[in-house]
Amino acid sequence: MTRNGSPATVAAATGWLGVVMLDTRFPRPLGDIGHPDSFGCAVRHMRVAGAWPREVVGSPTALRAMAPAFVDAVRALAAQGACAVTTSCGFLVLLQDLLQAVTPVPVRSSSLLQLPPLLDAAQRVGVLTIDARALTPAHLHAAGVPSARLPDVVVQGVAPDSHFVAAILGNADALDAARAEAEVVAAALALQARAPELRTLVLECTNLPPYAAAVQAATGWRCQSLLDDPVLRAAVTSSSAAAR
């Protein structure tokens, strides 16, 4: 804590992450990227007005039309002093190259960017997503997965008719955390039944990490999300060290 203890001063002293947020109203439990304490460091959120979850996830055309607004948000957070910038939706990986090109600070648009190094260490890696139908090879290519390794990424979606999906994609104002956790665990177990050899699961959706411990307990798998991203963690550590 600094002498005056103001949030801006604390952020400057510790290094802070910028988080580009979709336009949402659903609850953000601890672990969700929208919760201020999920990263365990200072964060600053910036909402992109009109970026509704269902359109960002389900329509690459709509997402590209929103690209200038996401670019503006990344630029603004970097200009304010963010040591790195991330986003609240893994499907924004389609904009990864564009967003990184507008700032010298690291931009990590999606947990899917962790797939290439994970595939270097394992024969196959699982992905749990909010919408398996919408997560295409184009998203995996944008994350850096080579064409030859696409079959080694095993994708599982949370049930389309689940409460979790309805609450997040429908941008509801309420979320039953216990019900959502059971649905997310059920999806992970369905993936384990399909691919029992998996050992690592990437959580594409930034609303999934609140249930990571339950998934790990049920499957024995290691869960990776943006909260674990090594580039983001390194940026915070480096920025904090430089500020001392």
PDB file of C-alpha atoms in Angstrom:
ATOM      1  CA  MET A   1       0.000   0.000   0.000  1.00  0.00           C
ATOM      2  CA  THR A   2       1.275   3.471  -0.833  1.00  0.00           C
ATOM      3  CA  ARG A   3       1.123   6.467   1.493  1.00  0.00           C
ATOM      4  CA  ASN A   4      -2.049   7.954   0.153  1.00  0.00           C
ATOM      5  CA  GLY A   5      -3.547   4.538  -0.638  1.00  0.00           C
ATOM      6  CA  SER A   6      -5.472   5.760  -3.671  1.00  0.00           C
ATOM      7  CA  PRO A   7      -6.426   3.055  -6.224  1.00  0.00           C
ATOM      8  CA  ALA A   8      -4.566   4.838  -9.025  1.00  0.00           C
ATOM      9  CA  THR A   9      -1.396   5.060  -6.965  1.00  0.00           C
ATOM     10  CA  VAL A  10      -1.642   1.434  -5.833  1.00  0.00           C
ATOM     11  CA  ALA A  11      -2.112   0.309  -9.439  1.00  0.00           C
ATOM     12  CA  ALA A  12       0.876   2.333 -10.585  1.00  0.00           C
ATOM     13  CA  ALA A  13       3.036   0.884  -7.818  1.00  0.00           C
ATOM     14  CA  THR A  14       2.105  -2.737  -8.419  1.00  0.00           C
ATOM     15  CA  GLY A  15       1.587  -2.926 -12.167  1.00  0.00           C
ATOM     16  CA  TRP A  16      -1.955  -3.435 -13.384  1.00  0.00           C
ATOM     17  CA  LEU A  17      -3.763  -5.360 -16.075  1.00  0.00           C
ATOM     18  CA  GLY A  18      -6.243  -3.840 -18.474  1.00  0.00           C
ATOM     19  CA  VAL A  19      -9.310  -5.967 -19.206  1.00  0.00           C
ATOM     20  CA  VAL A  20     -11.461  -5.202 -22.234  1.00  0.00           C
ATOM     21  CA  MET A  21     -14.989  -6.227 -21.282  1.00  0.00           C
ATOM     22  CA  LEU A  22     -18.015  -7.176 -23.330  1.00  0.00           C
ATOM     23  CA  ASP A  23     -21.218  -5.277 -22.587  1.00  0.00           C
ATOM     24  CA  THR A  24     -22.660  -7.570 -19.915  1.00  0.00           C
ATOM     25  CA  ARG A  25     -24.769  -7.503 -16.764  1.00  0.00           C
ATOM     26  CA  PHE A  26     -24.586 -11.097 -15.456  1.00  0.00           C
ATOM     27  CA  PRO A  27     -22.952 -11.686 -12.051  1.00  0.00           C
ATOM     28  CA  ARG A  28     -19.166 -12.063 -11.870  1.00  0.00           C
ATOM     29  CA  PRO A  29     -18.162 -14.480  -9.069  1.00  0.00           C
ATOM     30  CA  LEU A  30     -14.547 -14.689  -7.892  1.00  0.00           C
ATOM     31  CA  GLY A  31     -12.538 -16.351 -10.645  1.00  0.00           C
ATOM     32  CA  ASP A  32     -14.534 -14.690 -13.407  1.00  0.00           C
ATOM     33  CA  ILE A  33     -12.370 -12.220 -15.298  1.00  0.00           C
ATOM     34  CA  GLY A  34     -14.846  -9.475 -14.471  1.00  0.00           C
ATOM     35  CA  HIS A  35     -14.345  -9.851 -10.717  1.00  0.00           C
ATOM     36  CA  PRO A  36     -11.768  -7.292  -9.506  1.00  0.00           C
ATOM     37  CA  ASP A  37      -9.902  -9.817  -7.347  1.00  0.00           C
ATOM     38  CA  SER A  38      -9.679 -12.748  -9.768  1.00  0.00           C
ATOM     39  CA  PHE A  39      -6.141 -12.028 -10.983  1.00  0.00           C
ATOM     40  CA  GLY A  40      -4.772 -11.241  -7.537  1.00  0.00           C
ATOM     41  CA  CYS A  41      -3.333  -7.971  -8.817  1.00  0.00           C
ATOM     42  CA  ALA A  42      -4.657  -4.544  -9.715  1.00  0.00           C
ATOM     43  CA  VAL A  43      -6.922  -4.480 -12.772  1.00  0.00           C
ATOM     44  CA  ARG A  44      -8.835  -1.880 -14.727  1.00  0.00           C
ATOM     45  CA  HIS A  45     -11.891  -2.893 -16.731  1.00  0.00           C
ATOM     46  CA  MET A  46     -13.117  -1.086 -19.840  1.00  0.00           C
ATOM     47  CA  ARG A  47     -16.503  -1.985 -21.306  1.00  0.00           C
ATOM     48  CA  VAL A  48     -17.144  -1.972 -25.058  1.00  0.00           C
ATOM     49  CA  ALA A  49     -20.697  -0.692 -25.435  1.00  0.00           C
ATOM     50  CA  GLY A  50     -22.912  -2.863 -27.615  1.00  0.00           C
ATOM     51  CA  ALA A  51     -20.561  -5.865 -27.594  1.00  0.00           C
ATOM     52  CA  TRP A  52     -23.198  -8.397 -26.597  1.00  0.00           C
ATOM     53  CA  PRO A  53     -22.028 -11.931 -25.713  1.00  0.00           C
ATOM     54  CA  ARG A  54     -24.205 -13.840 -28.166  1.00  0.00           C
ATOM     55  CA  GLU A  55     -23.061 -11.765 -31.152  1.00  0.00           C
ATOM     56  CA  VAL A  56     -19.368 -11.848 -30.207  1.00  0.00           C
ATOM     57  CA  VAL A  57     -19.445 -15.631 -29.754  1.00  0.00           C
ATOM     58  CA  GLY A  58     -21.785 -16.585 -32.554  1.00  0.00           C
ATOM     59  CA  SER A  59     -21.060 -14.170 -35.382  1.00  0.00           C
ATOM     60  CA  PRO A  60     -17.515 -13.580 -36.672  1.00  0.00           C
ATOM     61  CA  THR A  61     -19.007 -11.001 -39.052  1.00  0.00           C
ATOM     62  CA  ALA A  62     -20.507  -9.024 -36.179  1.00  0.00           C
ATOM     63  CA  LEU A  63     -17.268  -9.329 -34.236  1.00  0.00           C
ATOM     64  CA  ARG A  64     -15.224  -7.881 -37.077  1.00  0.00           C
ATOM     65  CA  ALA A  65     -17.665  -4.978 -37.318  1.00  0.00           C
ATOM     66  CA  MET A  66     -16.952  -4.282 -33.644  1.00  0.00           C
ATOM     67  CA  ALA A  67     -13.184  -4.459 -34.133  1.00  0.00           C
ATOM     68  CA  PRO A  68     -12.587  -0.669 -34.126  1.00  0.00           C
ATOM     69  CA  ALA A  69     -14.252  -0.366 -30.712  1.00  0.00           C
ATOM     70  CA  PHE A  70     -12.052  -3.135 -29.287  1.00  0.00           C
ATOM     71  CA  VAL A  71      -8.978  -1.473 -30.803  1.00  0.00           C
ATOM     72  CA  ASP A  72      -9.935   1.808 -29.125  1.00  0.00           C
ATOM     73  CA  ALA A  73     -10.331   0.068 -25.760  1.00  0.00           C
ATOM     74  CA  VAL A  74      -6.937  -1.649 -26.007  1.00  0.00           C
ATOM     75  CA  ARG A  75      -5.259   1.610 -26.986  1.00  0.00           C
ATOM     76  CA  ALA A  76      -6.934   3.490 -24.137  1.00  0.00           C
ATOM     77  CA  LEU A  77      -5.910   0.962 -21.482  1.00  0.00           C
ATOM     78  CA  ALA A  78      -2.336   0.869 -22.767  1.00  0.00           C
ATOM     79  CA  ALA A  79      -2.201   4.679 -22.809  1.00  0.00           C
ATOM     80  CA  GLN A  80      -3.410   4.754 -19.213  1.00  0.00           C
ATOM     81  CA  GLY A  81      -0.470   2.580 -18.191  1.00  0.00           C
ATOM     82  CA  ALA A  82      -1.611  -1.056 -18.342  1.00  0.00           C
ATOM     83  CA  CYS A  83       1.347  -3.433 -18.278  1.00  0.00           C
ATOM     84  CA  ALA A  84      -0.675  -5.867 -20.409  1.00  0.00           C
ATOM     85  CA  VAL A  85      -4.203  -6.113 -21.792  1.00  0.00           C
ATOM     86  CA  THR A  86      -6.574  -9.058 -21.926  1.00  0.00           C
ATOM     87  CA  THR A  87     -10.248  -9.530 -22.748  1.00  0.00           C
ATOM     88  CA  SER A  88     -13.376 -11.035 -21.277  1.00  0.00           C
ATOM     89  CA  CYS A  89     -14.154 -13.400 -24.168  1.00  0.00           C
ATOM     90  CA  GLY A  90     -11.993 -16.115 -25.677  1.00  0.00           C
ATOM     91  CA  PHE A  91     -13.665 -15.726 -29.066  1.00  0.00           C
ATOM     92  CA  LEU A  92     -11.866 -12.394 -29.419  1.00  0.00           C
ATOM     93  CA  VAL A  93      -8.851 -14.478 -30.448  1.00  0.00           C
ATOM     94  CA  LEU A  94     -10.019 -13.720 -33.998  1.00  0.00           C
ATOM     95  CA  LEU A  95      -8.848 -10.140 -33.354  1.00  0.00           C
ATOM     96  CA  GLN A  96      -5.578 -11.110 -31.644  1.00  0.00           C
ATOM     97  CA  ASP A  97      -3.186  -9.924 -34.352  1.00  0.00           C
ATOM     98  CA  LEU A  98      -5.113  -6.695 -34.867  1.00  0.00           C
ATOM     99  CA  LEU A  99      -5.249  -5.853 -31.170  1.00  0.00           C
ATOM    100  CA  GLN A 100      -1.591  -6.657 -30.585  1.00  0.00           C
ATOM    101  CA  ALA A 101      -0.565  -4.497 -33.538  1.00  0.00           C
ATOM    102  CA  VAL A 102      -1.918  -1.298 -31.965  1.00  0.00           C
ATOM    103  CA  THR A 103       0.193  -1.347 -28.783  1.00  0.00           C
ATOM    104  CA  PRO A 104       3.653  -2.465 -27.674  1.00  0.00           C
ATOM    105  CA  VAL A 105       2.333  -3.915 -24.395  1.00  0.00           C
ATOM    106  CA  PRO A 106       1.358  -7.607 -24.452  1.00  0.00           C
ATOM    107  CA  VAL A 107      -2.217  -8.327 -25.531  1.00  0.00           C
ATOM    108  CA  ARG A 108      -3.684 -11.720 -24.676  1.00  0.00           C
ATOM    109  CA  SER A 109      -7.144 -11.890 -26.145  1.00  0.00           C
ATOM    110  CA  SER A 110      -7.880 -15.502 -25.215  1.00  0.00           C
ATOM    111  CA  SER A 111      -6.782 -18.475 -23.152  1.00  0.00           C
ATOM    112  CA  LEU A 112      -6.648 -20.338 -26.478  1.00  0.00           C
ATOM    113  CA  LEU A 113      -3.274 -18.661 -27.056  1.00  0.00           C
ATOM    114  CA  GLN A 114      -1.871 -21.121 -24.531  1.00  0.00           C
ATOM    115  CA  LEU A 115      -2.644 -24.061 -26.818  1.00  0.00           C
ATOM    116  CA  PRO A 116       0.563 -24.085 -28.935  1.00  0.00           C
ATOM    117  CA  PRO A 117       2.970 -24.528 -25.981  1.00  0.00           C
ATOM    118  CA  LEU A 118       0.602 -26.990 -24.328  1.00  0.00           C
ATOM    119  CA  LEU A 119       0.504 -29.041 -27.541  1.00  0.00           C
ATOM    120  CA  ASP A 120       4.298 -28.998 -27.597  1.00  0.00           C
ATOM    121  CA  ALA A 121       4.203 -30.838 -24.275  1.00  0.00           C
ATOM    122  CA  ALA A 122       1.224 -33.161 -24.822  1.00  0.00           C
ATOM    123  CA  GLN A 123      -0.222 -35.292 -27.566  1.00  0.00           C
ATOM    124  CA  ARG A 124      -3.729 -33.870 -27.094  1.00  0.00           C
ATOM    125  CA  VAL A 125      -5.234 -30.984 -25.120  1.00  0.00           C
ATOM    126  CA  GLY A 126      -8.867 -30.403 -24.208  1.00  0.00           C
ATOM    127  CA  VAL A 127     -10.831 -27.168 -24.561  1.00  0.00           C
ATOM    128  CA  LEU A 128     -14.010 -26.426 -22.655  1.00  0.00           C
ATOM    129  CA  THR A 129     -16.020 -23.702 -24.359  1.00  0.00           C
ATOM    130  CA  ILE A 130     -19.355 -21.988 -23.983  1.00  0.00           C
ATOM    131  CA  ASP A 131     -20.302 -22.920 -27.565  1.00  0.00           C
ATOM    132  CA  ALA A 132     -18.605 -25.830 -29.330  1.00  0.00           C
ATOM    133  CA  ARG A 133     -20.457 -25.145 -32.571  1.00  0.00           C
ATOM    134  CA  ALA A 134     -19.152 -21.580 -32.730  1.00  0.00           C
ATOM    135  CA  LEU A 135     -15.536 -22.462 -31.900  1.00  0.00           C
ATOM    136  CA  THR A 136     -14.084 -23.165 -35.338  1.00  0.00           C
ATOM    137  CA  PRO A 137     -10.680 -24.062 -36.779  1.00  0.00           C
ATOM    138  CA  ALA A 138     -10.357 -20.351 -37.619  1.00  0.00           C
ATOM    139  CA  HIS A 139     -10.296 -19.564 -33.893  1.00  0.00           C
ATOM    140  CA  LEU A 140      -7.659 -22.220 -33.258  1.00  0.00           C
ATOM    141  CA  HIS A 141      -5.556 -20.986 -36.179  1.00  0.00           C
ATOM    142  CA  ALA A 142      -5.793 -17.442 -34.804  1.00  0.00           C
ATOM    143  CA  ALA A 143      -4.477 -18.834 -31.513  1.00  0.00           C
ATOM    144  CA  GLY A 144      -1.443 -20.250 -33.316  1.00  0.00           C
ATOM    145  CA  VAL A 145      -2.441 -23.910 -33.558  1.00  0.00           C
ATOM    146  CA  PRO A 146      -0.852 -25.424 -36.697  1.00  0.00           C
ATOM    147  CA  SER A 147      -3.201 -27.143 -39.134  1.00  0.00           C
ATOM    148  CA  ALA A 148      -1.525 -30.476 -38.482  1.00  0.00           C
ATOM    149  CA  ARG A 149      -2.366 -30.237 -34.765  1.00  0.00           C
ATOM    150  CA  LEU A 150      -6.027 -29.246 -35.093  1.00  0.00           C
ATOM    151  CA  PRO A 151      -7.170 -32.867 -34.548  1.00  0.00           C
ATOM    152  CA  ASP A 152      -5.225 -32.872 -31.272  1.00  0.00           C
ATOM    153  CA  VAL A 153      -7.428 -30.129 -29.790  1.00  0.00           C
ATOM    154  CA  VAL A 154     -10.483 -31.843 -28.358  1.00  0.00           C
ATOM    155  CA  VAL A 155     -13.338 -29.369 -27.937  1.00  0.00           C
ATOM    156  CA  GLN A 156     -16.308 -29.782 -25.636  1.00  0.00           C
ATOM    157  CA  GLY A 157     -19.092 -27.286 -25.118  1.00  0.00           C
ATOM    158  CA  VAL A 158     -21.272 -26.748 -22.083  1.00  0.00           C
ATOM    159  CA  ALA A 159     -24.766 -28.024 -22.923  1.00  0.00           C
ATOM    160  CA  PRO A 160     -26.507 -25.443 -25.165  1.00  0.00           C
ATOM    161  CA  ASP A 161     -29.730 -25.713 -23.146  1.00  0.00           C
ATOM    162  CA  SER A 162     -27.963 -25.263 -19.799  1.00  0.00           C
ATOM    163  CA  HIS A 163     -28.626 -22.514 -17.295  1.00  0.00           C
ATOM    164  CA  PHE A 164     -24.978 -21.432 -17.554  1.00  0.00           C
ATOM    165  CA  VAL A 165     -25.110 -20.884 -21.315  1.00  0.00           C
ATOM    166  CA  ALA A 166     -28.486 -19.176 -21.144  1.00  0.00           C
ATOM    167  CA  ALA A 167     -27.278 -16.807 -18.432  1.00  0.00           C
ATOM    168  CA  ILE A 168     -24.010 -15.869 -20.146  1.00  0.00           C
ATOM    169  CA  LEU A 169     -24.992 -15.733 -23.813  1.00  0.00           C
ATOM    170  CA  GLY A 170     -28.415 -14.355 -22.897  1.00  0.00           C
ATOM    171  CA  ASN A 171     -26.766 -11.688 -20.723  1.00  0.00           C
ATOM    172  CA  ALA A 172     -29.117 -12.418 -17.836  1.00  0.00           C
ATOM    173  CA  ASP A 173     -29.103 -10.404 -14.633  1.00  0.00           C
ATOM    174  CA  ALA A 174     -28.887 -13.509 -12.420  1.00  0.00           C
ATOM    175  CA  LEU A 175     -26.758 -16.657 -12.262  1.00  0.00           C
ATOM    176  CA  ASP A 176     -27.257 -19.704 -10.059  1.00  0.00           C
ATOM    177  CA  ALA A 177     -23.628 -20.545  -9.267  1.00  0.00           C
ATOM    178  CA  ALA A 178     -24.330 -24.019  -7.874  1.00  0.00           C
ATOM    179  CA  ARG A 179     -26.378 -24.978 -10.922  1.00  0.00           C
ATOM    180  CA  ALA A 180     -23.772 -23.514 -13.269  1.00  0.00           C
ATOM    181  CA  GLU A 181     -20.988 -25.419 -11.516  1.00  0.00           C
ATOM    182  CA  ALA A 182     -22.847 -28.728 -11.885  1.00  0.00           C
ATOM    183  CA  GLU A 183     -23.384 -28.066 -15.596  1.00  0.00           C
ATOM    184  CA  VAL A 184     -19.752 -27.142 -16.201  1.00  0.00           C
ATOM    185  CA  VAL A 185     -18.537 -30.252 -14.351  1.00  0.00           C
ATOM    186  CA  ALA A 186     -20.955 -32.383 -16.377  1.00  0.00           C
ATOM    187  CA  ALA A 187     -19.486 -30.971 -19.597  1.00  0.00           C
ATOM    188  CA  ALA A 188     -15.946 -31.723 -18.426  1.00  0.00           C
ATOM    189  CA  LEU A 189     -16.928 -35.282 -17.516  1.00  0.00           C
ATOM    190  CA  ALA A 190     -18.520 -35.713 -20.950  1.00  0.00           C
ATOM    191  CA  LEU A 191     -15.218 -34.659 -22.493  1.00  0.00           C
ATOM    192  CA  GLN A 192     -13.336 -37.068 -20.241  1.00  0.00           C
ATOM    193  CA  ALA A 193     -15.586 -39.893 -21.418  1.00  0.00           C
ATOM    194  CA  ARG A 194     -14.697 -39.001 -25.013  1.00  0.00           C
ATOM    195  CA  ALA A 195     -10.973 -38.480 -24.406  1.00  0.00           C
ATOM    196  CA  PRO A 196      -9.858 -40.094 -21.142  1.00  0.00           C
ATOM    197  CA  GLU A 197      -6.184 -39.684 -22.051  1.00  0.00           C
ATOM    198  CA  LEU A 198      -6.318 -35.898 -21.655  1.00  0.00           C
ATOM    199  CA  ARG A 199      -4.437 -34.307 -18.773  1.00  0.00           C
ATOM    200  CA  THR A 200      -4.880 -30.583 -19.455  1.00  0.00           C
ATOM    201  CA  LEU A 201      -8.051 -28.599 -20.070  1.00  0.00           C
ATOM    202  CA  VAL A 202      -8.074 -25.039 -21.402  1.00  0.00           C
ATOM    203  CA  LEU A 203     -11.079 -23.028 -20.263  1.00  0.00           C
ATOM    204  CA  GLU A 204     -11.934 -20.876 -23.275  1.00  0.00           C
ATOM    205  CA  CYS A 205     -14.735 -18.942 -21.640  1.00  0.00           C
ATOM    206  CA  THR A 206     -13.624 -16.404 -19.049  1.00  0.00           C
ATOM    207  CA  ASN A 207     -16.762 -17.170 -17.034  1.00  0.00           C
ATOM    208  CA  LEU A 208     -15.596 -20.764 -16.434  1.00  0.00           C
ATOM    209  CA  PRO A 209     -12.677 -20.298 -13.977  1.00  0.00           C
ATOM    210  CA  PRO A 210     -14.979 -19.974 -10.918  1.00  0.00           C
ATOM    211  CA  TYR A 211     -15.675 -23.693 -11.442  1.00  0.00           C
ATOM    212  CA  ALA A 212     -12.113 -24.767 -12.227  1.00  0.00           C
ATOM    213  CA  ALA A 213     -11.519 -26.316  -8.795  1.00  0.00           C
ATOM    214  CA  ALA A 214     -14.691 -28.398  -9.114  1.00  0.00           C
ATOM    215  CA  VAL A 215     -13.655 -29.541 -12.602  1.00  0.00           C
ATOM    216  CA  GLN A 216     -10.178 -30.466 -11.391  1.00  0.00           C
ATOM    217  CA  ALA A 217     -11.636 -32.413  -8.463  1.00  0.00           C
ATOM    218  CA  ALA A 218     -14.014 -34.317 -10.738  1.00  0.00           C
ATOM    219  CA  THR A 219     -11.564 -35.109 -13.544  1.00  0.00           C
ATOM    220  CA  GLY A 220      -8.064 -34.917 -12.088  1.00  0.00           C
ATOM    221  CA  TRP A 221      -7.114 -32.612 -14.940  1.00  0.00           C
ATOM    222  CA  ARG A 222      -5.116 -29.413 -14.785  1.00  0.00           C
ATOM    223  CA  CYS A 223      -7.286 -26.452 -15.810  1.00  0.00           C
ATOM    224  CA  GLN A 224      -5.736 -23.485 -17.606  1.00  0.00           C
ATOM    225  CA  SER A 225      -7.415 -20.132 -18.135  1.00  0.00           C
ATOM    226  CA  LEU A 226      -6.456 -16.531 -18.748  1.00  0.00           C
ATOM    227  CA  LEU A 227      -5.834 -16.291 -15.013  1.00  0.00           C
ATOM    228  CA  ASP A 228      -2.874 -18.645 -15.577  1.00  0.00           C
ATOM    229  CA  ASP A 229      -1.561 -17.006 -18.736  1.00  0.00           C
ATOM    230  CA  PRO A 230       2.251 -16.849 -18.430  1.00  0.00           C
ATOM    231  CA  VAL A 231       2.554 -13.719 -20.582  1.00  0.00           C
ATOM    232  CA  LEU A 232       0.110 -11.785 -18.402  1.00  0.00           C
ATOM    233  CA  ARG A 233       1.748 -13.032 -15.220  1.00  0.00           C
ATOM    234  CA  ALA A 234       5.207 -12.124 -16.473  1.00  0.00           C
ATOM    235  CA  ALA A 235       4.058  -8.636 -17.454  1.00  0.00           C
ATOM    236  CA  VAL A 236       2.619  -7.997 -13.990  1.00  0.00           C
ATOM    237  CA  THR A 237       5.733  -9.330 -12.272  1.00  0.00           C
ATOM    238  CA  SER A 238       8.072  -7.283 -14.458  1.00  0.00           C
ATOM    239  CA  SER A 239       6.030  -4.112 -14.078  1.00  0.00           C
ATOM    240  CA  SER A 240       5.776  -4.514 -10.329  1.00  0.00           C
ATOM    241  CA  ALA A 241       9.526  -5.072 -10.024  1.00  0.00           C
ATOM    242  CA  ALA A 242      10.282  -2.007 -12.132  1.00  0.00           C
ATOM    243  CA  ALA A 243       7.996   0.153  -9.970  1.00  0.00           C
ATOM    244  CA  ARG A 244       9.878  -0.689  -6.752  1.00  0.00           C
TER     245      ARG A 244
END
